[in-house]
PDB file of C-alpha atoms in Angstrom:
ATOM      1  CA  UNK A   1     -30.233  15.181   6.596  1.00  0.00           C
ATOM      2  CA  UNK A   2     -27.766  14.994   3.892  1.00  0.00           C
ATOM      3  CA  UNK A   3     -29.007  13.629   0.267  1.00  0.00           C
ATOM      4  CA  UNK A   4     -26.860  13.031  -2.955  1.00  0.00           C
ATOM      5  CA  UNK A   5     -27.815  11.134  -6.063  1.00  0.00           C
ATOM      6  CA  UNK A   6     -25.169   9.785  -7.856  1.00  0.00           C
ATOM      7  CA  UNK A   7     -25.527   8.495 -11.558  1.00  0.00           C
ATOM      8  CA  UNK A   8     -23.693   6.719 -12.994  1.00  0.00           C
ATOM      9  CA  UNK A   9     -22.103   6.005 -16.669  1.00  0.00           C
ATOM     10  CA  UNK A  10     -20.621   2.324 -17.773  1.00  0.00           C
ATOM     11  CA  UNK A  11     -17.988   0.850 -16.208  1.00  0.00           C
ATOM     12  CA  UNK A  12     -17.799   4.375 -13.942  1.00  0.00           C
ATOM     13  CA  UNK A  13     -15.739   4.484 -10.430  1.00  0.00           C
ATOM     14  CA  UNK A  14     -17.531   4.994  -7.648  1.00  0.00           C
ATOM     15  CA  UNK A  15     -15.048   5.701  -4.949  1.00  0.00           C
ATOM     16  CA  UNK A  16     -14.024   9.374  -4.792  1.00  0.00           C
ATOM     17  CA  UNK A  17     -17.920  10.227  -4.756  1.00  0.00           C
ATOM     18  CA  UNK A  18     -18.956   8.142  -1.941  1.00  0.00           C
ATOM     19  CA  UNK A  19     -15.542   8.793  -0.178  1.00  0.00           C
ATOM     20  CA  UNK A  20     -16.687  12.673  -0.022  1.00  0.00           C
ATOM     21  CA  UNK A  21     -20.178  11.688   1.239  1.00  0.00           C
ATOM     22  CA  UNK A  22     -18.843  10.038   3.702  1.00  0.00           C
ATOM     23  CA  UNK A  23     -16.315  12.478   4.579  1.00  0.00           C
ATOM     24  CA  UNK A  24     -19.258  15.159   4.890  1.00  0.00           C
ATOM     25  CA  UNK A  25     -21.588  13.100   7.302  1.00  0.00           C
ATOM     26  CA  UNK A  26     -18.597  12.283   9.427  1.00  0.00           C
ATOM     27  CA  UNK A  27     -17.928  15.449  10.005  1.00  0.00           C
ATOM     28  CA  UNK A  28     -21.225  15.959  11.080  1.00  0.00           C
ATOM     29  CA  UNK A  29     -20.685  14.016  14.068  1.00  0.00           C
ATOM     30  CA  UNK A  30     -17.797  12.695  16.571  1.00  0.00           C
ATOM     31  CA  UNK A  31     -17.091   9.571  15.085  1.00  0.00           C
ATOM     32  CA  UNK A  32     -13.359   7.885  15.910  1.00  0.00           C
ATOM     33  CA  UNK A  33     -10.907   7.780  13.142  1.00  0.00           C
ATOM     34  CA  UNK A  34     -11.824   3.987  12.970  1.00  0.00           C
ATOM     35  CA  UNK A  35     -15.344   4.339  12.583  1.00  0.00           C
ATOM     36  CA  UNK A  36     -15.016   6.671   9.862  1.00  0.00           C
ATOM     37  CA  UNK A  37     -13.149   4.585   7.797  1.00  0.00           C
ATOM     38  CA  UNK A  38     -14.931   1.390   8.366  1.00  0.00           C
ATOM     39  CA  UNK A  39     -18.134   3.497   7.423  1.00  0.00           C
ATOM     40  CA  UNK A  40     -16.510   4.638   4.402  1.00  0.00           C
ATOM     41  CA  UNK A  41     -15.230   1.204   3.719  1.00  0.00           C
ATOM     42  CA  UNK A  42     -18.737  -0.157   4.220  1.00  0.00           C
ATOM     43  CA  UNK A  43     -20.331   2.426   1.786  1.00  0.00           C
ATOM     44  CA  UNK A  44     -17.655   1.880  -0.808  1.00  0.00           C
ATOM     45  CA  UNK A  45     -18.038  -1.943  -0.656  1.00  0.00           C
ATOM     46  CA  UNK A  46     -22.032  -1.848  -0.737  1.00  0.00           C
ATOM     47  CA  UNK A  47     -22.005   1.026  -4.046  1.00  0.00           C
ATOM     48  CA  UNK A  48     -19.267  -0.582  -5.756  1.00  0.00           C
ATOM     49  CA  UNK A  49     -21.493  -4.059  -5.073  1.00  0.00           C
ATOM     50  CA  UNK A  50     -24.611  -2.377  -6.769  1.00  0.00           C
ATOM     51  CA  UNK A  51     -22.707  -0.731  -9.483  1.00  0.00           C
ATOM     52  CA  UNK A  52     -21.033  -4.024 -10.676  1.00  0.00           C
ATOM     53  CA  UNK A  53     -23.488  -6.823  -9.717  1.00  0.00           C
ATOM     54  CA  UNK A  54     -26.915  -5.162  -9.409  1.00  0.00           C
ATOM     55  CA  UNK A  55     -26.584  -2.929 -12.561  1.00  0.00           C
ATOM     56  CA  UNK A  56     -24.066  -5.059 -13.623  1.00  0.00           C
ATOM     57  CA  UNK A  57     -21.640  -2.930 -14.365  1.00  0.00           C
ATOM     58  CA  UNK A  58     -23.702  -0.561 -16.894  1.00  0.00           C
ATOM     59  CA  UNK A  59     -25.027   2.535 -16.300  1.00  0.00           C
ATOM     60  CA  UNK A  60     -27.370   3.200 -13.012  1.00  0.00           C
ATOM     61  CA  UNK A  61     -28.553   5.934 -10.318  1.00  0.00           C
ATOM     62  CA  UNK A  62     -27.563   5.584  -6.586  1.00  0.00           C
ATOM     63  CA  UNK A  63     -28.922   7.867  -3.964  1.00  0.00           C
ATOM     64  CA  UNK A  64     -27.287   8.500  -0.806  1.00  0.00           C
ATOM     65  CA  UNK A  65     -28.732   9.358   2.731  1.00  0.00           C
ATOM     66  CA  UNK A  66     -27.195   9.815   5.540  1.00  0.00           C
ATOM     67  CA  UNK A  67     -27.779  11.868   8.589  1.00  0.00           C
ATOM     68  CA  UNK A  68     -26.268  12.356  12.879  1.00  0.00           C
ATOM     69  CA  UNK A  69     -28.878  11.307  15.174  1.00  0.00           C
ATOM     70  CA  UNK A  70     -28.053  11.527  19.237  1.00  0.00           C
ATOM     71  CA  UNK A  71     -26.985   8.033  19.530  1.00  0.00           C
ATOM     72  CA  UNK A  72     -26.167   7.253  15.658  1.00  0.00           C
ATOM     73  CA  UNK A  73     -24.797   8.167  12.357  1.00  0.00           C
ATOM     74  CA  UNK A  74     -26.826   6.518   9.871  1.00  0.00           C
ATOM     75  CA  UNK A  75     -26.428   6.625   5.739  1.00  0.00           C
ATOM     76  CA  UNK A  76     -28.724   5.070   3.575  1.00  0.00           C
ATOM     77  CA  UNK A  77     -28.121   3.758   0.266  1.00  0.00           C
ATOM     78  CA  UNK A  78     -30.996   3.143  -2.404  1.00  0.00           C
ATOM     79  CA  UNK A  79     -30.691   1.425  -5.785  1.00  0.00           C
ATOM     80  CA  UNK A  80     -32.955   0.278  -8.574  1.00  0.00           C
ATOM     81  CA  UNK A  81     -31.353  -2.954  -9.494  1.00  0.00           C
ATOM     82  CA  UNK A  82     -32.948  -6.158  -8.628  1.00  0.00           C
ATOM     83  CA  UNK A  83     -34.104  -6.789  -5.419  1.00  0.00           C
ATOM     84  CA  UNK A  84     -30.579  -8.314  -2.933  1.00  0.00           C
ATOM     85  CA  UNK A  85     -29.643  -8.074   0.084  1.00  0.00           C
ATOM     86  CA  UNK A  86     -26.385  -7.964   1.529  1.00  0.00           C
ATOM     87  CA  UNK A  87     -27.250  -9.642   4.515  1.00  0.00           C
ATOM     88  CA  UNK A  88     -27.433 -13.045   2.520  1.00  0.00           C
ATOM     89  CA  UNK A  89     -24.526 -13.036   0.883  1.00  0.00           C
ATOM     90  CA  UNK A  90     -22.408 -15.921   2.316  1.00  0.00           C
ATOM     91  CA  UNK A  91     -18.705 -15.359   2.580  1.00  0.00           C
ATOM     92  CA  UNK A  92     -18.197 -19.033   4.073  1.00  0.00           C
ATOM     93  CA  UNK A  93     -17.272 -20.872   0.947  1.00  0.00           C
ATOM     94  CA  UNK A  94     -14.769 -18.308  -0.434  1.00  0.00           C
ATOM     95  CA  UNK A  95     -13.031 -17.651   2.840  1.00  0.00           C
ATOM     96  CA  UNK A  96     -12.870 -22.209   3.252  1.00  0.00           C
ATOM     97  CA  UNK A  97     -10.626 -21.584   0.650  1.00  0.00           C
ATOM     98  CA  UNK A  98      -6.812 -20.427   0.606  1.00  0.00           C
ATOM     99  CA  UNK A  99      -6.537 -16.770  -0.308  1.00  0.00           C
ATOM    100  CA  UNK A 100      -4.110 -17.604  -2.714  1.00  0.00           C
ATOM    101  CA  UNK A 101      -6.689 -20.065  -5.062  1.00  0.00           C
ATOM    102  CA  UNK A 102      -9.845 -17.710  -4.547  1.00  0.00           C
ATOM    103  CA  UNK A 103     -11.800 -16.655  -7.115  1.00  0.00           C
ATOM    104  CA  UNK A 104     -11.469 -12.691  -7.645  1.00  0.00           C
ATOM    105  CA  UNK A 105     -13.713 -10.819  -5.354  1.00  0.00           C
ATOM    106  CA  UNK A 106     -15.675 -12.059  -2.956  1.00  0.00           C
ATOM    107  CA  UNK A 107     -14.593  -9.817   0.083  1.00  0.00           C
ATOM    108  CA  UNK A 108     -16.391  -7.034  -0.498  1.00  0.00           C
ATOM    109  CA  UNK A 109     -19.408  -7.604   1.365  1.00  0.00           C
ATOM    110  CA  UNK A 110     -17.813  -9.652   4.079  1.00  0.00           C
ATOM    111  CA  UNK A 111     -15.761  -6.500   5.376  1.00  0.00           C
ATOM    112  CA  UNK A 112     -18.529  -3.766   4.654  1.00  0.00           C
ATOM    113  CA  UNK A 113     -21.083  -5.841   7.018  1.00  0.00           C
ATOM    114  CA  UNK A 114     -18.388  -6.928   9.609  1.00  0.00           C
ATOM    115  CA  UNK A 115     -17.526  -3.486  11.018  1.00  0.00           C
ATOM    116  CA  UNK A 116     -20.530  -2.019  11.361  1.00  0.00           C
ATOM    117  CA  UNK A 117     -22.128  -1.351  14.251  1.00  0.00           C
ATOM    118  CA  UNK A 118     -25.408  -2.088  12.713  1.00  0.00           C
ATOM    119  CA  UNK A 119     -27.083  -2.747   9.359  1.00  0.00           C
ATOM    120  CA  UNK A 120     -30.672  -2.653   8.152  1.00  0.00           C
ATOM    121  CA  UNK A 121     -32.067  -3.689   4.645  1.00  0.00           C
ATOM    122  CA  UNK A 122     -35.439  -3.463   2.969  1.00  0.00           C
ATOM    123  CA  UNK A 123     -36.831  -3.517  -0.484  1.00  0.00           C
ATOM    124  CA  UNK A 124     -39.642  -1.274  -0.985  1.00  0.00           C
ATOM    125  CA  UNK A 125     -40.796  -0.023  -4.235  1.00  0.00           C
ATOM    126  CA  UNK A 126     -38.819  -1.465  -6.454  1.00  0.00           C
ATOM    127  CA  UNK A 127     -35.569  -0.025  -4.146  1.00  0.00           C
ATOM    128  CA  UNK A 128     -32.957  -1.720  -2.356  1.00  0.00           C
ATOM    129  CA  UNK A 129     -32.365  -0.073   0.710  1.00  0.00           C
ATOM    130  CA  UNK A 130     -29.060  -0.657   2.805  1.00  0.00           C
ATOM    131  CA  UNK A 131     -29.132   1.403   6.035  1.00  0.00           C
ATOM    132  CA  UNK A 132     -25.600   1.558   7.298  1.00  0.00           C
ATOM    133  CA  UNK A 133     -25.067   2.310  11.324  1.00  0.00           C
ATOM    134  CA  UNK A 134     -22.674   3.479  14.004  1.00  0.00           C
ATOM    135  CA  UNK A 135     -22.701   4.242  16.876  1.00  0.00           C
ATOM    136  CA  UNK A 136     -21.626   7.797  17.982  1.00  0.00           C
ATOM    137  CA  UNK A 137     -19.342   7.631  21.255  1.00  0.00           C
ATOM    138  CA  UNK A 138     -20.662   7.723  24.445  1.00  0.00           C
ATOM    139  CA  UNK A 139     -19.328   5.823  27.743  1.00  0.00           C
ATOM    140  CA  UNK A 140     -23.374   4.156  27.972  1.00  0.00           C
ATOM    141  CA  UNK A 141     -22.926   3.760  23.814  1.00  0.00           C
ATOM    142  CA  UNK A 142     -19.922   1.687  24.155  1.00  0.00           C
ATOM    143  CA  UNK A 143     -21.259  -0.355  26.765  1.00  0.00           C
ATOM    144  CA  UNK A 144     -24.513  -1.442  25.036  1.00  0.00           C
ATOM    145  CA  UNK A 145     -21.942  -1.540  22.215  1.00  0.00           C
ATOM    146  CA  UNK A 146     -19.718  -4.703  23.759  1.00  0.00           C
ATOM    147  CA  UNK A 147     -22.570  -6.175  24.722  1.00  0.00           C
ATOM    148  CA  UNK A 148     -25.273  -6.386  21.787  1.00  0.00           C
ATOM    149  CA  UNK A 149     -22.230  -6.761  18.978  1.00  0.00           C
ATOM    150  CA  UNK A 150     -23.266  -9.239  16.463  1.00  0.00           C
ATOM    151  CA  UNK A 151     -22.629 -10.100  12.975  1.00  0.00           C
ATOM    152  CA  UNK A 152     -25.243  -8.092  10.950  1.00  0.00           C
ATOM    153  CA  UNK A 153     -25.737 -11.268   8.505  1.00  0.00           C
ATOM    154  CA  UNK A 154     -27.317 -13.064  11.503  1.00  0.00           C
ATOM    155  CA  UNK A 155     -31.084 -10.743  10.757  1.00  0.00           C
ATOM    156  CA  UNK A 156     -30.747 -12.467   7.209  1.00  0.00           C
ATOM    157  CA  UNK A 157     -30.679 -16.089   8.791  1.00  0.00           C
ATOM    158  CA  UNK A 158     -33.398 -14.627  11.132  1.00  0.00           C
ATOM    159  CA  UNK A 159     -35.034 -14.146   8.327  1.00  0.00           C
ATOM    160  CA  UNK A 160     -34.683 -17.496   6.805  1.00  0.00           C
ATOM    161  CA  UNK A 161     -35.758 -19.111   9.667  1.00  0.00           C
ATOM    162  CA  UNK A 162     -39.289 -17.538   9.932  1.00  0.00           C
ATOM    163  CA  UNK A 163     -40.453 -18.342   6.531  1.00  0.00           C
TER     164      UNK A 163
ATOM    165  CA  UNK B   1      -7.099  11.516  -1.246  1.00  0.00           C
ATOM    166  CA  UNK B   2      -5.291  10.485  -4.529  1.00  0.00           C
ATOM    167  CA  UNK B   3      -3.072   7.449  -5.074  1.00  0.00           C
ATOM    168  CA  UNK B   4       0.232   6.871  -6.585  1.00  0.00           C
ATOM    169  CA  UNK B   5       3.097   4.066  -6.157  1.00  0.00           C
ATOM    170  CA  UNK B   6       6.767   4.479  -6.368  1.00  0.00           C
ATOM    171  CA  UNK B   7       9.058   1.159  -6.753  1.00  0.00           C
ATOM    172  CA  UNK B   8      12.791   0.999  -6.181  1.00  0.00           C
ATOM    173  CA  UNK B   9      14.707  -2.074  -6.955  1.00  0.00           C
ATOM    174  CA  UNK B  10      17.530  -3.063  -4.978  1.00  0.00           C
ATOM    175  CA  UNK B  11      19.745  -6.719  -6.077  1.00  0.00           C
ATOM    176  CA  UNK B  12      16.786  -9.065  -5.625  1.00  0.00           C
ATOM    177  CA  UNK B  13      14.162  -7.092  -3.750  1.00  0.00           C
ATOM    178  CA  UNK B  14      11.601  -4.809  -5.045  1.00  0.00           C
ATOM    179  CA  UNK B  15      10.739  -2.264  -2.294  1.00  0.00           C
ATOM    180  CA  UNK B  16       7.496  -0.530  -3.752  1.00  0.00           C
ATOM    181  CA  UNK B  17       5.597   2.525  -1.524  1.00  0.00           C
ATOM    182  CA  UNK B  18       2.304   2.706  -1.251  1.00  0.00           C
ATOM    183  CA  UNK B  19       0.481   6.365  -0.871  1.00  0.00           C
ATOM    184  CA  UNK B  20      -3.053   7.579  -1.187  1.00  0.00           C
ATOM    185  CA  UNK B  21      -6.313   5.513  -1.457  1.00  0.00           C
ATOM    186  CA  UNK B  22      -6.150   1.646  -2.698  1.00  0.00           C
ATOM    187  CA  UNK B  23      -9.263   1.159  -4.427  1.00  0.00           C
ATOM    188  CA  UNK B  24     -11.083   0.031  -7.424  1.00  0.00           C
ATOM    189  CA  UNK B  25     -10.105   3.017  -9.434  1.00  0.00           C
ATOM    190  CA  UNK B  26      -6.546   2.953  -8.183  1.00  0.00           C
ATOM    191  CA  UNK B  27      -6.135  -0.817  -8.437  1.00  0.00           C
ATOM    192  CA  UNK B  28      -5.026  -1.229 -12.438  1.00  0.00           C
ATOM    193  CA  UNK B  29      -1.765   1.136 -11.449  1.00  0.00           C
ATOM    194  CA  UNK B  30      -0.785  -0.918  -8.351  1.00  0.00           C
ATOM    195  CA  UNK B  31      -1.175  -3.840 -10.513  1.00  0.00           C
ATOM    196  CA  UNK B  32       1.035  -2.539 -13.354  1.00  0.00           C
ATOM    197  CA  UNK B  33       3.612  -1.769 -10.722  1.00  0.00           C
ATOM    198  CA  UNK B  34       3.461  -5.225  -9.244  1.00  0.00           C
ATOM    199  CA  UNK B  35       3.721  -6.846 -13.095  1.00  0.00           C
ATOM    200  CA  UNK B  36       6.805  -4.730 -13.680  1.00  0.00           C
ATOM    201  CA  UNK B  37       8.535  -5.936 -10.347  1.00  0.00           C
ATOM    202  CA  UNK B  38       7.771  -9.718 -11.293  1.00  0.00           C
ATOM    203  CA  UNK B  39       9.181  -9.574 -14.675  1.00  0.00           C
ATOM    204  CA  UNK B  40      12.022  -8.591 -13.231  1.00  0.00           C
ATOM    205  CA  UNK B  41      11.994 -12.301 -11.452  1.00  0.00           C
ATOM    206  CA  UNK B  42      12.270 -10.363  -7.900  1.00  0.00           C
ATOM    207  CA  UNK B  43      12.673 -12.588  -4.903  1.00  0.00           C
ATOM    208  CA  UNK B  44      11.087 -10.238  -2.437  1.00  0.00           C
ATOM    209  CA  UNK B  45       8.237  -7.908  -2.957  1.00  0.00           C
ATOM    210  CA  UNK B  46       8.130  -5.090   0.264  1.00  0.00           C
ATOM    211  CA  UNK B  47       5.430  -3.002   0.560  1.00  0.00           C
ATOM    212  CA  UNK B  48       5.968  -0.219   2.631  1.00  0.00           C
ATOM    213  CA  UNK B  49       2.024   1.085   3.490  1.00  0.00           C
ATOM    214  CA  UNK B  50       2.679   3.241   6.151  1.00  0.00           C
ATOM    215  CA  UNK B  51       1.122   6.293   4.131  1.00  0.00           C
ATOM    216  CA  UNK B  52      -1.401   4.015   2.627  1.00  0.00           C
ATOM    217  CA  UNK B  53      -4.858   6.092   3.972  1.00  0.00           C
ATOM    218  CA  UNK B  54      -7.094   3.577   2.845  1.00  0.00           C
ATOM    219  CA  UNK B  55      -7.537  -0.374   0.858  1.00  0.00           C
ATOM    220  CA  UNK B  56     -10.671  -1.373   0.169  1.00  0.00           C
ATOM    221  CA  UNK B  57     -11.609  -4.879  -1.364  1.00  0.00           C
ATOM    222  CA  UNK B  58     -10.393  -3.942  -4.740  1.00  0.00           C
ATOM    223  CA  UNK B  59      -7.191  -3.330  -3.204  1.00  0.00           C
ATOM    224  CA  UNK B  60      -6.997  -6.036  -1.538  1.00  0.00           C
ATOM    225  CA  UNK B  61      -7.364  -7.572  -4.440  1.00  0.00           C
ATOM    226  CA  UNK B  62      -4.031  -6.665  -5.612  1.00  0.00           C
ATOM    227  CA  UNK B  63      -2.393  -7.569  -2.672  1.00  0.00           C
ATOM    228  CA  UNK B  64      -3.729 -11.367  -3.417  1.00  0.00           C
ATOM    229  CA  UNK B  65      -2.854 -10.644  -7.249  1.00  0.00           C
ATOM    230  CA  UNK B  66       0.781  -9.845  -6.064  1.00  0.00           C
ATOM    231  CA  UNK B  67       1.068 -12.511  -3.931  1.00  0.00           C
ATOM    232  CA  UNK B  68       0.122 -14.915  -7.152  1.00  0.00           C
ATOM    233  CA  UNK B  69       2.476 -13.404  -9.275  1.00  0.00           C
ATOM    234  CA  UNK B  70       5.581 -14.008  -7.035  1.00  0.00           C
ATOM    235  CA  UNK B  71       7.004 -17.633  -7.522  1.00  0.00           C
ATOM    236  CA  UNK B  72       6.300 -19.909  -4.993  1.00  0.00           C
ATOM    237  CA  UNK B  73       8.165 -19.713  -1.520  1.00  0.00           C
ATOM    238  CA  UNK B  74       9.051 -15.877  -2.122  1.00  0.00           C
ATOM    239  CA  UNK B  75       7.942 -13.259   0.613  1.00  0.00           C
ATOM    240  CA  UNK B  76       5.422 -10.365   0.239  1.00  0.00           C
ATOM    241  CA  UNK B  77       5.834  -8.324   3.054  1.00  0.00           C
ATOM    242  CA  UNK B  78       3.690  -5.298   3.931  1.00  0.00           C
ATOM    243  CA  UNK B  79       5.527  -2.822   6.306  1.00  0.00           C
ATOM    244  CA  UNK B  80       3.745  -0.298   8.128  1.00  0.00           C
ATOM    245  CA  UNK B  81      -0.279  -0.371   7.301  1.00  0.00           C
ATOM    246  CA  UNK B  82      -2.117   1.138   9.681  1.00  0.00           C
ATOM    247  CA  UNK B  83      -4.726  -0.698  11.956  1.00  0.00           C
ATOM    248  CA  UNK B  84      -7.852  -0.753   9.783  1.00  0.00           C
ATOM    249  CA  UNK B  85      -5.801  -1.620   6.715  1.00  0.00           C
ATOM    250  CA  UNK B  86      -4.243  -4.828   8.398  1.00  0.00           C
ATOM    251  CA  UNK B  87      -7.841  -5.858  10.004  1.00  0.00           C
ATOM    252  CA  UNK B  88      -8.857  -5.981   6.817  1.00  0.00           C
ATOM    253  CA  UNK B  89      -6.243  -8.095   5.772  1.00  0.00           C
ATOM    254  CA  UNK B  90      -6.924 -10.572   8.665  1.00  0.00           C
ATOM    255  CA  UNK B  91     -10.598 -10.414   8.734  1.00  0.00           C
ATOM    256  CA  UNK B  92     -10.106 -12.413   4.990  1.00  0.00           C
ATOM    257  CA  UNK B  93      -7.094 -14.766   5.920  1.00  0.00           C
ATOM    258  CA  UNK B  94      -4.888 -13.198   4.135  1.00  0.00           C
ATOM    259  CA  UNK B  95      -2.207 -12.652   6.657  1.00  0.00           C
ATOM    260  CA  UNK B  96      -1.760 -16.195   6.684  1.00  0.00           C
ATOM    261  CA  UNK B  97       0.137 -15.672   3.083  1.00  0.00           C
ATOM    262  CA  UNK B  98       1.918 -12.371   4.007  1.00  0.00           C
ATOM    263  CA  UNK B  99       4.802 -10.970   6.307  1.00  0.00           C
ATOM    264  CA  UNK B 100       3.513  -8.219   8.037  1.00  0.00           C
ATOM    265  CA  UNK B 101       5.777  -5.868   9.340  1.00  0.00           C
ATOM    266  CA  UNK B 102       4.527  -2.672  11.639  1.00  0.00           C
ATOM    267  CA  UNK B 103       7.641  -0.455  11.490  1.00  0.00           C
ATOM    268  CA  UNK B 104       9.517   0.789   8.405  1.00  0.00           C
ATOM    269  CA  UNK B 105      12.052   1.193  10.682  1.00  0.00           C
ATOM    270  CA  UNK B 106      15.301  -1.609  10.170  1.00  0.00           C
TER     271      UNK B 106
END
């Protein structure tokens, strides 16, 4: 398993850090070109999320997982900030409205869940923790792939509904 | 992979290439780029992304930020971008406010 933590200053970029991460777990396994960067996308979105909304934009620590399983690639990424998750965010009123008029931001979240194969979240001792999947290649992987694809946000209405 | 932007100006049209990674760290020099060209009361903004590696959010971002700055009824049109990059352009509705172009070639 790989494991970086990443602390950060004020105001600090993210990208090139979690880009490399990323870049070093991939090629751990087989993933396709596309996967890659939609799992780099997805990590980028969901740091760069923490970083400006959980710590809101002042200084924090973010600690990165990630390891190649059989079926999966999985990287995990844990936060102190107060208690979110992704899953809830609702991109439905921002995308109702023309791109042109829309508030700045907003997307972020919407395209790291989206292309994912999966995506798990819990918040245990005082962590967030976003588990971010896909699936490594396979002809029986692809198959189960087509046919349990889902949008990730639905565990979050799941979730809603049970209370 | 580092990012940098090169803009040529030809009559009307500002042709400005795209290289490198489009993200939040990247975004303020894109933007300066793009503030340059519309001073210059351009008609047409091209983008030519075809060695444009990656665009996250933030650079999205400045694609919507360009597309505000241009005057009303003027084209941005993005030539090139690889898959991923135009996905996420659709996946937010923004390719209902852009051209988008696959080949730099005329």
């Amino acid at each position: 398993m790989l494991g970086q933590r990443l602390c950060f200053d004020e105001g600090a970029a993210v990208n090139d850090q979690v880009a490399a991460f990323v870049e070093q777990l991939v090629g751990m396994a087989d993933l396709s070109t596309g996967q890659a960067y939609w799992l780099r996308l997805a990590a980028d979105e969901i740091t760069t999320n923490i970083l400006q909304h959980g710590y809101r934009g002042g200084a924090g620590r973010v600690d990165l997982y990630g390891s190649v399983e059989a079926d999966r690639v999985w990287l995990r990424i844990e936060d102190e900030a107060p208690e979110f998750d992704p899953r809830c965010h609702d991109p439905g009123p921002h995308l109702a409205t023309a791109p042109a008029e829309r508030p700045e931001g907003g997307h972020g979240l919407l395209l790291a869940l989206t292309k994912l194969n999966d995506f798990d979240y819990d918040y245990t001792d005082g962590r967030n923790r976003n588990t971010l999947i896909m699936w490594r290649p396979s002809p029986l992987r692809r198959s189960a792939e087509t046919e349990n694809s889902h949008d990730v946000r639905d565990a979050c209405a799941h979730r809603r509904r049970v209370r | 992979m580092s990012f940098s932007a090169t803009m040529r100006l030809d009559d009307d049209v500002a042709t400005i290439r795209l290289t490198g990674d489009l993200d939040a760290r990247s975004a303020p020099e894109f933007n300066e780029l793009v503030n340059e060209a519309t001073g210059l009361q351009v008609n047409r903004m091209v983008l030519i992304m075809d060695e444009l590696a990656y665009m996250s959010s933030a650079g999205l971002r400045c694609l919507v930020f360009a597309h505000q700055k241009m005057p009303p009824g003027r084209d941005l049109v993005l030539v090139g971008a690889r898959p991923e990059v135009v996905e996420t352009i659709k996946l937010t509705g923004f390719d209902r406010s852009v051209l988008i172009e696959q080949s730099t070639e005329a």
